[in-house]
GROMACS .gro file of C-alpha atoms in nm:
model
  105
    1MET     CA    1  -1.128  -0.223  -0.386
    2LEU     CA    2  -0.857  -0.273  -0.140
    3LYS     CA    3  -0.710  -0.676  -0.249
    4GLN     CA    4  -0.716  -0.419  -0.662
    5ILE     CA    5  -0.461  -0.192  -0.469
    6LYS     CA    6  -0.263  -0.466  -0.389
    7TYR     CA    7  -0.257  -0.630  -0.704
    8PHE     CA    8  -0.201  -0.299  -0.870
    9GLN     CA    9   0.098  -0.239  -0.649
   10ALA     CA   10   0.239  -0.575  -0.677
   11VAL     CA   11   0.249  -0.525  -1.086
   12VAL     CA   12   0.442  -0.227  -1.017
   13ARG     CA   13   0.668  -0.356  -0.742
   14CYS     CA   14   0.721  -0.670  -0.992
   15LYS     CA   15   0.697  -0.485  -1.314
   16SER     CA   16   0.563  -0.750  -1.444
   17PHE     CA   17   0.174  -0.954  -1.464
   18THR     CA   18   0.348  -1.277  -1.501
   19GLU     CA   19   0.551  -1.266  -1.149
   20ALA     CA   20   0.256  -1.052  -0.962
   21ALA     CA   21   0.028  -1.308  -1.041
   22GLU     CA   22   0.252  -1.545  -0.896
   23GLU     CA   23   0.316  -1.332  -0.571
   24CYS     CA   24  -0.026  -1.332  -0.528
   25TYR     CA   25  -0.138  -1.672  -0.647
   26ILE     CA   26  -0.415  -1.564  -0.919
   27SER     CA   27  -0.437  -1.606  -1.298
   28GLN     CA   28  -0.213  -1.364  -1.532
   29SER     CA   29  -0.550  -1.304  -1.683
   30ALA     CA   30  -0.698  -1.277  -1.386
   31ILE     CA   31  -0.476  -0.980  -1.206
   32SER     CA   32  -0.530  -0.735  -1.517
   33GLN     CA   33  -0.896  -0.839  -1.484
   34GLN     CA   34  -0.867  -0.693  -1.186
   35ILE     CA   35  -0.609  -0.379  -1.269
   36GLN     CA   36  -0.897  -0.259  -1.559
   37ALA     CA   37  -1.156  -0.278  -1.286
   38LEU     CA   38  -0.924  -0.099  -1.027
   39GLU     CA   39  -0.907   0.189  -1.352
   40ASN     CA   40  -1.264   0.199  -1.455
   41GLU     CA   41  -1.412   0.237  -1.103
   42LEU     CA   42  -1.113   0.525  -1.039
   43GLY     CA   43  -1.255   0.645  -1.435
   44VAL     CA   44  -0.866   0.702  -1.455
   45LYS     CA   45  -0.592   0.515  -1.648
   46LEU     CA   46  -0.348   0.383  -1.399
   47LEU     CA   47  -0.122   0.199  -1.660
   48LYS     CA   48  -0.049   0.297  -2.015
   49ARG     CA   49   0.013  -0.068  -2.136
   50GLU     CA   50   0.282  -0.116  -2.482
   51LYS     CA   51   0.283  -0.477  -2.678
   52ARG     CA   52   0.355  -0.665  -2.347
   53LYS     CA   53   0.469  -0.388  -2.135
   54PHE     CA   54   0.376  -0.115  -1.958
   55PHE     CA   55   0.391   0.203  -1.813
   56LEU     CA   56   0.215   0.397  -1.541
   57THR     CA   57   0.052   0.740  -1.614
   58PRO     CA   58   0.127   0.995  -1.434
   59ALA     CA   59  -0.237   0.924  -1.220
   60GLY     CA   60  -0.114   0.575  -1.204
   61GLU     CA   61   0.267   0.673  -1.050
   62HIS     CA   62   0.040   0.924  -0.818
   63PHE     CA   63  -0.200   0.674  -0.707
   64TYR     CA   64   0.062   0.403  -0.639
   65LYS     CA   65   0.312   0.653  -0.416
   66LYS     CA   66  -0.024   0.716  -0.239
   67SER     CA   67  -0.185   0.445  -0.227
   68LEU     CA   68   0.196   0.277  -0.072
   69ILE     CA   69   0.046   0.487   0.225
   70LEU     CA   70  -0.253   0.403   0.205
   71THR     CA   71  -0.172  -0.007   0.317
   72ALA     CA   72   0.093   0.122   0.524
   73ASP     CA   73  -0.120   0.364   0.824
   74LEU     CA   74  -0.421   0.022   0.695
   75ASP     CA   75  -0.100  -0.223   0.827
   76LYS     CA   76  -0.085  -0.009   1.145
   77LEU     CA   77  -0.458   0.007   1.212
   78CYS     CA   78  -0.496  -0.349   1.177
   79ARG     CA   79  -0.199  -0.419   1.430
   80GLU     CA   80  -0.325  -0.121   1.694
   81THR     CA   81  -0.656  -0.212   1.724
   82ALA     CA   82  -0.539  -0.577   1.742
   83ARG     CA   83  -0.304  -0.447   2.026
   84ILE     CA   84  -0.580  -0.249   2.176
   85ALA     CA   85  -0.835  -0.552   2.148
   86ALA     CA   86  -0.596  -0.801   2.383
   87GLY     CA   87  -0.550  -0.502   2.621
   88ASP     CA   88  -0.159  -0.452   2.571
   89GLU     CA   89  -0.135  -0.043   2.686
   90THR     CA   90   0.228   0.111   2.573
   91GLN     CA   91   0.348   0.305   2.934
   92LEU     CA   92   0.555   0.577   2.874
   93SER     CA   93   0.877   0.654   3.108
   94ILE     CA   94   1.003   1.054   3.119
   95GLY     CA   95   1.384   1.067   3.299
   96TYR     CA   96   1.479   1.374   3.458
   97LEU     CA   97   1.756   1.482   3.691
   98LYS     CA   98   1.697   1.490   4.054
   99CYS     CA   99   1.816   1.918   4.042
  100TYR     CA  100   1.600   1.975   3.796
  101GLY     CA  101   1.287   2.221   3.950
  102GLY     CA  102   1.060   2.342   3.642
  103GLN     CA  103   0.704   2.308   3.666
  104GLU     CA  104   0.647   2.193   3.333
  105LEU     CA  105   0.650   1.837   3.512
   0.00000   0.00000   0.00000
C-alpha cells in the first residue's frame, strides 16, 4: 500500500499520470492500475476522471494531505532508526549565566 500511496502522491504532484509514471519509472497503465487498486482497497474514489483530466475528490484531497504527513513521518522514523542503530547519540547542551541561582537546573 505504501508504494501505491507514493504513486498517488506523484500523480497529484505532477498533475499527470504520464509524468508521474515517468518520475516513478513505471508505465502509465501500471500507475493507473495502482491508483485504482488503492481506491479499491480504501473503498473510496480519490480521483474523478474526466476524459484525459482528473480532479481530486474531497476524500482524495484529505487522503493526499494526510499521506504527505504520513510518508514524511515514515521517512523520519527510518532515518532516526538508522541513526540509533549506528550508535549516534544526540547531545543537548544548555547554557546559563553563572549568576543564575534558580533550582530548575
